[in-house]
Amino acid sequence: MTKGYKMPKGFLWGGAVAAHQLEGGWDVDGKGVSIADVMTAGRNGVPRKVTDGVKEGEVYPNHWGNDFYHRYPEDDKLFAEMGFKCFRTSIAWTRIFPNGDETTPNEAGLKFYDDLFDDLLSHGIQPVVTLSHFEIPYHLVKAYGGFSNRKMIDFFVRFATVVFDRYKDKVKYWMTFNEINNQTAWSDPHPLLQNSGLQLGADDNWEQAMYQAAHYELVASALAVQAGHAINPDFQIGCMVAMCPIYPLTAKPADVMMAERAMQKRYWFGDVHCLGEYPKWLPKYFERKGFDMDITAADLATLKAGTVDYVGFSYYMSFVTKGRDGDQEYDFKEPDDFVENPYVEKSDWGWQIDPTGLRYAMNWMQDRWHLPQFIVENGFGAYDKKEADGSVHDDYRISYFRDHILAMEEAVALDGVDLIGYTPWGCIDLVSASTGEMAKRYGFIYVDADDNGHGSFDRSKKDSFDWFQQVIASDGEDL
Ligand code: BG6
């Protein structure tokens, strides 16, 4: 056993999921179609497709997830047995507003989350809720062009206000947009669709569209923060960034400058969320690129007035980049400008494993944003083998968690980082966001289902279940 550092009293140990990746029940009780419902299954190395509506003969794994919609009481019991103090999930926007532009919410959807939150609270587990986690209503994509349209701000704020009001006595910790900064990889076919619901063609300027959509999301987030605080001043409303620190490949000055620009381009979202203003380099960049942005003085005032209370973030890996000879502008482009890190191992999906990167990132964020932090995702996607007796010996997962939790604890105990809690991703097996696979498993709890939704969906404990239970029971000391 490795000795870790005890986390402070009240530290929120738990687990994290997102509605569309585990609930299933995609068309029940009045739920509308979300962007996730039109994403087909991919595979390791094969991206998912987004179809024009739900098509006969295609496989849509989010339609069944792991069937949490019908089985959550059993799952909540297992979370309680592990010792969870909190459980991070998202509210599926389409359960509340099936199309997204209605004015009256769907009562059956609201009731589902009432029941879920009540059940969690009865086990002493507090819900931590993301408002938008890659599941915007598909109707808003088709009819409005997603967040390319300023009208989306009102739709989002209406949704946020309804759920803030409904759950004001059940939920304290909220986050607005999941991994808002993952859309910086704008050359990938999906992030813009998942995050912002943009449908762009080959002739569109994808980068400009990304900055514009992100601006509207940031304004929507700032308005939601203000609305939430007006409803309950005790609310803690955070942002959610995908934190993957980007290192220079060498000490060559051009590599260092490129890494700095890469960090600016990936984390300016956090600057706006936390500091309430655009960093100085960005308007210069818009000017240089000839981007004609719709950013008003009223928007800038809103951003200043709606800064977040804490930094929620995911951490899975770090990246590396290098400079290009003679490129004075350092126009880093993700993911094209990433290079391999020769010093770290990779998962089967090519994700670089770097626990020290977590400690580094926590220090970096503390110094830059001066806010409490909440690690709302971290984990190891792997192929698990279920033995004949039902056991799963996932020592590779335990080893990943041990190293990352220790790095997190060092950041708190040795570096003074202010950390609210830690919720490992996919605490129960669910559908992978990037590939749509069940086979990319993260859980402490195994779900008997395959990539095509075949199986009993029965739950069982992996070895990591007992291990994490002991970590929580010792407040992080017994790793
Ligand atoms: C984050 C997302 O990107 O990473 C989750 O917030 C996602 O939705 C998780 O599931 C792990 O990624 P993947 O692609 O392995 O499921």
PDB file of C-alpha atoms in Angstrom, residues 45-274:
ATOM      1  CA  GLY A  45      -9.401   4.795 -33.997  1.00  0.00           C
ATOM      2  CA  VAL A  46     -12.728   5.073 -35.860  1.00  0.00           C
ATOM      3  CA  PRO A  47     -14.618   8.301 -35.114  1.00  0.00           C
ATOM      4  CA  ARG A  48     -18.365   8.405 -34.525  1.00  0.00           C
ATOM      5  CA  LYS A  49     -20.661   9.773 -37.234  1.00  0.00           C
ATOM      6  CA  VAL A  50     -23.406  12.295 -36.753  1.00  0.00           C
ATOM      7  CA  THR A  51     -26.420  11.364 -38.859  1.00  0.00           C
ATOM      8  CA  ASP A  52     -29.141  13.667 -40.122  1.00  0.00           C
ATOM      9  CA  GLY A  53     -31.723  12.494 -37.602  1.00  0.00           C
ATOM     10  CA  VAL A  54     -32.102   8.955 -36.252  1.00  0.00           C
ATOM     11  CA  LYS A  55     -31.640   6.520 -39.171  1.00  0.00           C
ATOM     12  CA  GLU A  56     -32.870   2.969 -39.521  1.00  0.00           C
ATOM     13  CA  GLY A  57     -30.039   0.413 -39.436  1.00  0.00           C
ATOM     14  CA  GLU A  58     -27.510   2.629 -37.584  1.00  0.00           C
ATOM     15  CA  VAL A  59     -26.250   1.854 -34.058  1.00  0.00           C
ATOM     16  CA  TYR A  60     -26.800   4.639 -31.506  1.00  0.00           C
ATOM     17  CA  PRO A  61     -25.296   3.497 -28.182  1.00  0.00           C
ATOM     18  CA  ASN A  62     -26.543   6.519 -26.237  1.00  0.00           C
ATOM     19  CA  HIS A  63     -30.085   5.255 -26.756  1.00  0.00           C
ATOM     20  CA  TRP A  64     -29.494   2.619 -24.082  1.00  0.00           C
ATOM     21  CA  GLY A  65     -26.330   3.793 -22.223  1.00  0.00           C
ATOM     22  CA  ASN A  66     -26.020   1.483 -19.241  1.00  0.00           C
ATOM     23  CA  ASP A  67     -29.750   1.769 -18.459  1.00  0.00           C
ATOM     24  CA  PHE A  68     -29.197   3.984 -15.413  1.00  0.00           C
ATOM     25  CA  TYR A  69     -32.584   5.602 -16.068  1.00  0.00           C
ATOM     26  CA  HIS A  70     -34.238   2.417 -14.847  1.00  0.00           C
ATOM     27  CA  ARG A  71     -31.556   1.091 -12.497  1.00  0.00           C
ATOM     28  CA  TYR A  72     -30.272   4.095 -10.560  1.00  0.00           C
ATOM     29  CA  PRO A  73     -31.582   2.952  -7.140  1.00  0.00           C
ATOM     30  CA  GLU A  74     -29.340  -0.124  -7.377  1.00  0.00           C
ATOM     31  CA  ASP A  75     -26.399   2.002  -8.570  1.00  0.00           C
ATOM     32  CA  ASP A  76     -26.842   4.629  -5.862  1.00  0.00           C
ATOM     33  CA  LYS A  77     -26.620   1.853  -3.264  1.00  0.00           C
ATOM     34  CA  LEU A  78     -23.299   0.718  -4.725  1.00  0.00           C
ATOM     35  CA  PHE A  79     -22.002   4.311  -4.754  1.00  0.00           C
ATOM     36  CA  ALA A  80     -22.980   4.612  -1.099  1.00  0.00           C
ATOM     37  CA  GLU A  81     -21.210   1.348  -0.312  1.00  0.00           C
ATOM     38  CA  MET A  82     -18.042   2.746  -1.895  1.00  0.00           C
ATOM     39  CA  GLY A  83     -18.390   5.732   0.423  1.00  0.00           C
ATOM     40  CA  PHE A  84     -19.245   8.437  -2.133  1.00  0.00           C
ATOM     41  CA  LYS A  85     -19.935  11.856  -0.655  1.00  0.00           C
ATOM     42  CA  CYS A  86     -21.040  13.249  -4.008  1.00  0.00           C
ATOM     43  CA  PHE A  87     -22.085  12.105  -7.470  1.00  0.00           C
ATOM     44  CA  ARG A  88     -21.552  14.233 -10.555  1.00  0.00           C
ATOM     45  CA  THR A  89     -24.057  13.851 -13.359  1.00  0.00           C
ATOM     46  CA  SER A  90     -25.667  16.127 -15.929  1.00  0.00           C
ATOM     47  CA  ILE A  91     -29.269  17.023 -16.523  1.00  0.00           C
ATOM     48  CA  ALA A  92     -30.300  15.998 -20.038  1.00  0.00           C
ATOM     49  CA  TRP A  93     -31.588  19.304 -21.467  1.00  0.00           C
ATOM     50  CA  THR A  94     -34.004  17.328 -23.699  1.00  0.00           C
ATOM     51  CA  ARG A  95     -35.756  15.749 -20.705  1.00  0.00           C
ATOM     52  CA  ILE A  96     -36.628  19.241 -19.474  1.00  0.00           C
ATOM     53  CA  PHE A  97     -37.118  21.047 -22.789  1.00  0.00           C
ATOM     54  CA  PRO A  98     -37.484  18.329 -25.465  1.00  0.00           C
ATOM     55  CA  ASN A  99     -36.894  20.729 -28.356  1.00  0.00           C
ATOM     56  CA  GLY A 100     -35.028  23.388 -26.415  1.00  0.00           C
ATOM     57  CA  ASP A 101     -37.144  26.365 -27.488  1.00  0.00           C
ATOM     58  CA  GLU A 102     -40.349  25.655 -25.526  1.00  0.00           C
ATOM     59  CA  THR A 103     -41.392  27.978 -22.740  1.00  0.00           C
ATOM     60  CA  THR A 104     -42.936  25.303 -20.483  1.00  0.00           C
ATOM     61  CA  PRO A 105     -40.764  22.480 -19.140  1.00  0.00           C
ATOM     62  CA  ASN A 106     -41.613  18.781 -19.294  1.00  0.00           C
ATOM     63  CA  GLU A 107     -42.788  17.794 -15.810  1.00  0.00           C
ATOM     64  CA  ALA A 108     -41.908  14.108 -16.246  1.00  0.00           C
ATOM     65  CA  GLY A 109     -38.290  15.046 -16.953  1.00  0.00           C
ATOM     66  CA  LEU A 110     -38.111  17.327 -13.923  1.00  0.00           C
ATOM     67  CA  LYS A 111     -39.600  14.584 -11.770  1.00  0.00           C
ATOM     68  CA  PHE A 112     -36.979  12.061 -12.884  1.00  0.00           C
ATOM     69  CA  TYR A 113     -34.176  14.269 -11.507  1.00  0.00           C
ATOM     70  CA  ASP A 114     -36.184  15.000  -8.343  1.00  0.00           C
ATOM     71  CA  ASP A 115     -36.382  11.274  -7.726  1.00  0.00           C
ATOM     72  CA  LEU A 116     -32.733  10.666  -8.594  1.00  0.00           C
ATOM     73  CA  PHE A 117     -31.467  13.511  -6.382  1.00  0.00           C
ATOM     74  CA  ASP A 118     -33.743  12.452  -3.502  1.00  0.00           C
ATOM     75  CA  ASP A 119     -32.438   8.912  -3.729  1.00  0.00           C
ATOM     76  CA  LEU A 120     -28.811  10.092  -3.732  1.00  0.00           C
ATOM     77  CA  LEU A 121     -29.456  12.424  -0.789  1.00  0.00           C
ATOM     78  CA  SER A 122     -31.093   9.606   1.154  1.00  0.00           C
ATOM     79  CA  HIS A 123     -27.711   7.839   0.949  1.00  0.00           C
ATOM     80  CA  GLY A 124     -25.849  10.964   2.094  1.00  0.00           C
ATOM     81  CA  ILE A 125     -24.545  11.598  -1.439  1.00  0.00           C
ATOM     82  CA  GLN A 126     -24.857  15.140  -2.766  1.00  0.00           C
ATOM     83  CA  PRO A 127     -25.518  15.602  -6.475  1.00  0.00           C
ATOM     84  CA  VAL A 128     -23.047  17.740  -8.439  1.00  0.00           C
ATOM     85  CA  VAL A 129     -24.676  18.830 -11.669  1.00  0.00           C
ATOM     86  CA  THR A 130     -23.436  19.860 -15.113  1.00  0.00           C
ATOM     87  CA  LEU A 131     -26.003  21.788 -17.113  1.00  0.00           C
ATOM     88  CA  SER A 132     -24.735  21.047 -20.606  1.00  0.00           C
ATOM     89  CA  HIS A 133     -22.631  17.957 -21.180  1.00  0.00           C
ATOM     90  CA  PHE A 134     -22.489  17.309 -24.954  1.00  0.00           C
ATOM     91  CA  GLU A 135     -26.263  16.841 -25.154  1.00  0.00           C
ATOM     92  CA  ILE A 136     -27.913  19.934 -26.588  1.00  0.00           C
ATOM     93  CA  PRO A 137     -31.361  19.456 -28.132  1.00  0.00           C
ATOM     94  CA  TYR A 138     -31.056  18.347 -31.748  1.00  0.00           C
ATOM     95  CA  HIS A 139     -33.895  20.673 -32.727  1.00  0.00           C
ATOM     96  CA  LEU A 140     -31.719  23.634 -31.691  1.00  0.00           C
ATOM     97  CA  VAL A 141     -29.023  22.363 -34.035  1.00  0.00           C
ATOM     98  CA  LYS A 142     -31.389  21.967 -36.988  1.00  0.00           C
ATOM     99  CA  ALA A 143     -33.592  25.007 -36.521  1.00  0.00           C
ATOM    100  CA  TYR A 144     -31.088  27.528 -35.127  1.00  0.00           C
ATOM    101  CA  GLY A 145     -27.628  26.270 -36.082  1.00  0.00           C
ATOM    102  CA  GLY A 146     -26.746  25.621 -32.439  1.00  0.00           C
ATOM    103  CA  PHE A 147     -24.493  28.161 -30.742  1.00  0.00           C
ATOM    104  CA  SER A 148     -23.734  29.926 -33.997  1.00  0.00           C
ATOM    105  CA  ASN A 149     -26.966  31.715 -33.106  1.00  0.00           C
ATOM    106  CA  ARG A 150     -27.221  34.325 -30.326  1.00  0.00           C
ATOM    107  CA  LYS A 151     -30.756  33.114 -29.536  1.00  0.00           C
ATOM    108  CA  MET A 152     -29.174  30.052 -27.906  1.00  0.00           C
ATOM    109  CA  ILE A 153     -28.175  32.225 -24.969  1.00  0.00           C
ATOM    110  CA  ASP A 154     -31.820  32.711 -23.999  1.00  0.00           C
ATOM    111  CA  PHE A 155     -32.678  29.042 -24.451  1.00  0.00           C
ATOM    112  CA  PHE A 156     -29.781  27.971 -22.251  1.00  0.00           C
ATOM    113  CA  VAL A 157     -30.498  30.538 -19.553  1.00  0.00           C
ATOM    114  CA  ARG A 158     -34.168  29.508 -19.463  1.00  0.00           C
ATOM    115  CA  PHE A 159     -33.165  25.858 -19.036  1.00  0.00           C
ATOM    116  CA  ALA A 160     -30.620  26.768 -16.340  1.00  0.00           C
ATOM    117  CA  THR A 161     -33.096  28.950 -14.462  1.00  0.00           C
ATOM    118  CA  VAL A 162     -35.802  26.278 -14.450  1.00  0.00           C
ATOM    119  CA  VAL A 163     -33.502  23.610 -13.026  1.00  0.00           C
ATOM    120  CA  PHE A 164     -31.771  25.984 -10.569  1.00  0.00           C
ATOM    121  CA  ASP A 165     -35.161  26.883  -9.215  1.00  0.00           C
ATOM    122  CA  ARG A 166     -36.509  23.338  -9.110  1.00  0.00           C
ATOM    123  CA  TYR A 167     -33.464  21.818  -7.385  1.00  0.00           C
ATOM    124  CA  LYS A 168     -32.393  24.808  -5.289  1.00  0.00           C
ATOM    125  CA  ASP A 169     -32.641  22.834  -2.057  1.00  0.00           C
ATOM    126  CA  LYS A 170     -31.089  19.631  -3.428  1.00  0.00           C
ATOM    127  CA  VAL A 171     -28.035  20.720  -5.403  1.00  0.00           C
ATOM    128  CA  LYS A 172     -25.304  23.101  -4.306  1.00  0.00           C
ATOM    129  CA  TYR A 173     -22.488  22.478  -6.831  1.00  0.00           C
ATOM    130  CA  TRP A 174     -23.214  23.217 -10.494  1.00  0.00           C
ATOM    131  CA  MET A 175     -21.196  23.552 -13.694  1.00  0.00           C
ATOM    132  CA  THR A 176     -22.309  25.296 -16.870  1.00  0.00           C
ATOM    133  CA  PHE A 177     -20.659  23.799 -20.014  1.00  0.00           C
ATOM    134  CA  ASN A 178     -18.702  20.555 -19.898  1.00  0.00           C
ATOM    135  CA  GLU A 179     -15.170  20.812 -21.306  1.00  0.00           C
ATOM    136  CA  ILE A 180     -16.030  24.070 -23.027  1.00  0.00           C
ATOM    137  CA  ASN A 181     -12.466  24.330 -24.322  1.00  0.00           C
ATOM    138  CA  ASN A 182     -12.396  20.970 -26.091  1.00  0.00           C
ATOM    139  CA  GLN A 183     -13.743  22.662 -29.181  1.00  0.00           C
ATOM    140  CA  THR A 184     -10.302  24.178 -29.785  1.00  0.00           C
ATOM    141  CA  ALA A 185      -9.602  21.006 -31.771  1.00  0.00           C
ATOM    142  CA  TRP A 186     -11.821  22.548 -34.434  1.00  0.00           C
ATOM    143  CA  SER A 187     -10.409  20.507 -37.289  1.00  0.00           C
ATOM    144  CA  ASP A 188     -11.889  17.359 -35.763  1.00  0.00           C
ATOM    145  CA  PRO A 189     -15.324  16.568 -37.212  1.00  0.00           C
ATOM    146  CA  HIS A 190     -17.110  16.337 -33.887  1.00  0.00           C
ATOM    147  CA  PRO A 191     -16.188  18.715 -31.075  1.00  0.00           C
ATOM    148  CA  LEU A 192     -18.042  21.627 -32.643  1.00  0.00           C
ATOM    149  CA  LEU A 193     -21.139  19.530 -32.958  1.00  0.00           C
ATOM    150  CA  GLN A 194     -20.961  18.011 -29.504  1.00  0.00           C
ATOM    151  CA  ASN A 195     -20.179  21.220 -27.657  1.00  0.00           C
ATOM    152  CA  SER A 196     -21.897  23.830 -29.720  1.00  0.00           C
ATOM    153  CA  GLY A 197     -24.146  22.070 -32.201  1.00  0.00           C
ATOM    154  CA  LEU A 198     -22.608  23.752 -35.225  1.00  0.00           C
ATOM    155  CA  GLN A 199     -23.191  22.176 -38.599  1.00  0.00           C
ATOM    156  CA  LEU A 200     -20.470  23.520 -40.839  1.00  0.00           C
ATOM    157  CA  GLY A 201     -19.518  22.852 -44.409  1.00  0.00           C
ATOM    158  CA  ALA A 202     -16.166  22.752 -46.158  1.00  0.00           C
ATOM    159  CA  ASP A 203     -16.467  26.434 -47.149  1.00  0.00           C
ATOM    160  CA  ASP A 204     -17.170  27.694 -43.642  1.00  0.00           C
ATOM    161  CA  ASN A 205     -14.483  29.211 -41.470  1.00  0.00           C
ATOM    162  CA  TRP A 206     -14.479  26.620 -38.695  1.00  0.00           C
ATOM    163  CA  GLU A 207     -12.119  28.497 -36.445  1.00  0.00           C
ATOM    164  CA  GLN A 208     -14.069  31.735 -36.482  1.00  0.00           C
ATOM    165  CA  ALA A 209     -17.307  29.782 -35.948  1.00  0.00           C
ATOM    166  CA  MET A 210     -15.751  28.109 -32.910  1.00  0.00           C
ATOM    167  CA  TYR A 211     -14.708  31.421 -31.326  1.00  0.00           C
ATOM    168  CA  GLN A 212     -18.132  32.929 -31.972  1.00  0.00           C
ATOM    169  CA  ALA A 213     -20.016  29.947 -30.523  1.00  0.00           C
ATOM    170  CA  ALA A 214     -17.706  29.852 -27.514  1.00  0.00           C
ATOM    171  CA  HIS A 215     -18.366  33.552 -26.929  1.00  0.00           C
ATOM    172  CA  TYR A 216     -22.133  32.998 -26.858  1.00  0.00           C
ATOM    173  CA  GLU A 217     -21.631  30.037 -24.501  1.00  0.00           C
ATOM    174  CA  LEU A 218     -19.476  32.130 -22.190  1.00  0.00           C
ATOM    175  CA  VAL A 219     -22.107  34.875 -22.120  1.00  0.00           C
ATOM    176  CA  ALA A 220     -24.808  32.234 -21.472  1.00  0.00           C
ATOM    177  CA  SER A 221     -22.677  30.803 -18.670  1.00  0.00           C
ATOM    178  CA  ALA A 222     -22.148  34.224 -17.082  1.00  0.00           C
ATOM    179  CA  LEU A 223     -25.886  34.963 -17.185  1.00  0.00           C
ATOM    180  CA  ALA A 224     -26.636  31.547 -15.696  1.00  0.00           C
ATOM    181  CA  VAL A 225     -24.159  32.180 -12.863  1.00  0.00           C
ATOM    182  CA  GLN A 226     -25.975  35.419 -12.048  1.00  0.00           C
ATOM    183  CA  ALA A 227     -29.406  33.775 -12.287  1.00  0.00           C
ATOM    184  CA  GLY A 228     -28.269  30.905 -10.051  1.00  0.00           C
ATOM    185  CA  HIS A 229     -26.868  33.188  -7.379  1.00  0.00           C
ATOM    186  CA  ALA A 230     -30.114  35.169  -7.378  1.00  0.00           C
ATOM    187  CA  ILE A 231     -32.090  31.953  -6.785  1.00  0.00           C
ATOM    188  CA  ASN A 232     -29.794  30.618  -4.073  1.00  0.00           C
ATOM    189  CA  PRO A 233     -26.799  32.680  -2.892  1.00  0.00           C
ATOM    190  CA  ASP A 234     -25.231  29.490  -1.506  1.00  0.00           C
ATOM    191  CA  PHE A 235     -24.929  27.928  -4.939  1.00  0.00           C
ATOM    192  CA  GLN A 236     -21.390  27.200  -6.069  1.00  0.00           C
ATOM    193  CA  ILE A 237     -21.399  27.468  -9.853  1.00  0.00           C
ATOM    194  CA  GLY A 238     -18.266  26.450 -11.683  1.00  0.00           C
ATOM    195  CA  CYS A 239     -16.909  26.232 -15.173  1.00  0.00           C
ATOM    196  CA  MET A 240     -15.622  22.952 -16.577  1.00  0.00           C
ATOM    197  CA  VAL A 241     -12.434  22.847 -18.605  1.00  0.00           C
ATOM    198  CA  ALA A 242     -10.636  19.894 -20.127  1.00  0.00           C
ATOM    199  CA  MET A 243      -7.214  20.358 -18.572  1.00  0.00           C
ATOM    200  CA  CYS A 244      -4.424  18.798 -20.603  1.00  0.00           C
ATOM    201  CA  PRO A 245      -1.286  20.845 -19.973  1.00  0.00           C
ATOM    202  CA  ILE A 246       0.826  21.341 -23.087  1.00  0.00           C
ATOM    203  CA  TYR A 247       4.589  21.111 -22.654  1.00  0.00           C
ATOM    204  CA  PRO A 248       7.379  22.261 -24.990  1.00  0.00           C
ATOM    205  CA  LEU A 249       9.225  19.324 -26.521  1.00  0.00           C
ATOM    206  CA  THR A 250      12.613  20.877 -25.643  1.00  0.00           C
ATOM    207  CA  ALA A 251      14.086  24.007 -24.050  1.00  0.00           C
ATOM    208  CA  LYS A 252      14.496  25.511 -27.528  1.00  0.00           C
ATOM    209  CA  PRO A 253      12.935  28.986 -27.231  1.00  0.00           C
ATOM    210  CA  ALA A 254      10.635  28.406 -30.230  1.00  0.00           C
ATOM    211  CA  ASP A 255       9.286  25.242 -28.575  1.00  0.00           C
ATOM    212  CA  VAL A 256       8.683  27.120 -25.339  1.00  0.00           C
ATOM    213  CA  MET A 257       6.869  29.972 -27.106  1.00  0.00           C
ATOM    214  CA  MET A 258       4.747  27.525 -29.079  1.00  0.00           C
ATOM    215  CA  ALA A 259       3.759  25.730 -25.872  1.00  0.00           C
ATOM    216  CA  GLU A 260       2.812  29.063 -24.293  1.00  0.00           C
ATOM    217  CA  ARG A 261       0.607  29.922 -27.281  1.00  0.00           C
ATOM    218  CA  ALA A 262      -0.906  26.434 -27.148  1.00  0.00           C
ATOM    219  CA  MET A 263      -1.818  26.975 -23.487  1.00  0.00           C
ATOM    220  CA  GLN A 264      -3.289  30.391 -24.314  1.00  0.00           C
ATOM    221  CA  LYS A 265      -5.399  28.924 -27.104  1.00  0.00           C
ATOM    222  CA  ARG A 266      -6.664  26.037 -25.007  1.00  0.00           C
ATOM    223  CA  TYR A 267      -7.273  27.911 -21.737  1.00  0.00           C
ATOM    224  CA  TRP A 268      -8.528  31.414 -22.660  1.00  0.00           C
ATOM    225  CA  PHE A 269     -12.012  30.003 -21.955  1.00  0.00           C
ATOM    226  CA  GLY A 270     -10.944  29.651 -18.315  1.00  0.00           C
ATOM    227  CA  ASP A 271      -9.590  33.221 -18.311  1.00  0.00           C
ATOM    228  CA  VAL A 272     -13.022  34.514 -19.357  1.00  0.00           C
ATOM    229  CA  HIS A 273     -14.925  32.267 -16.940  1.00  0.00           C
ATOM    230  CA  CYS A 274     -12.697  33.000 -13.946  1.00  0.00           C
TER     231      CYS A 274
END
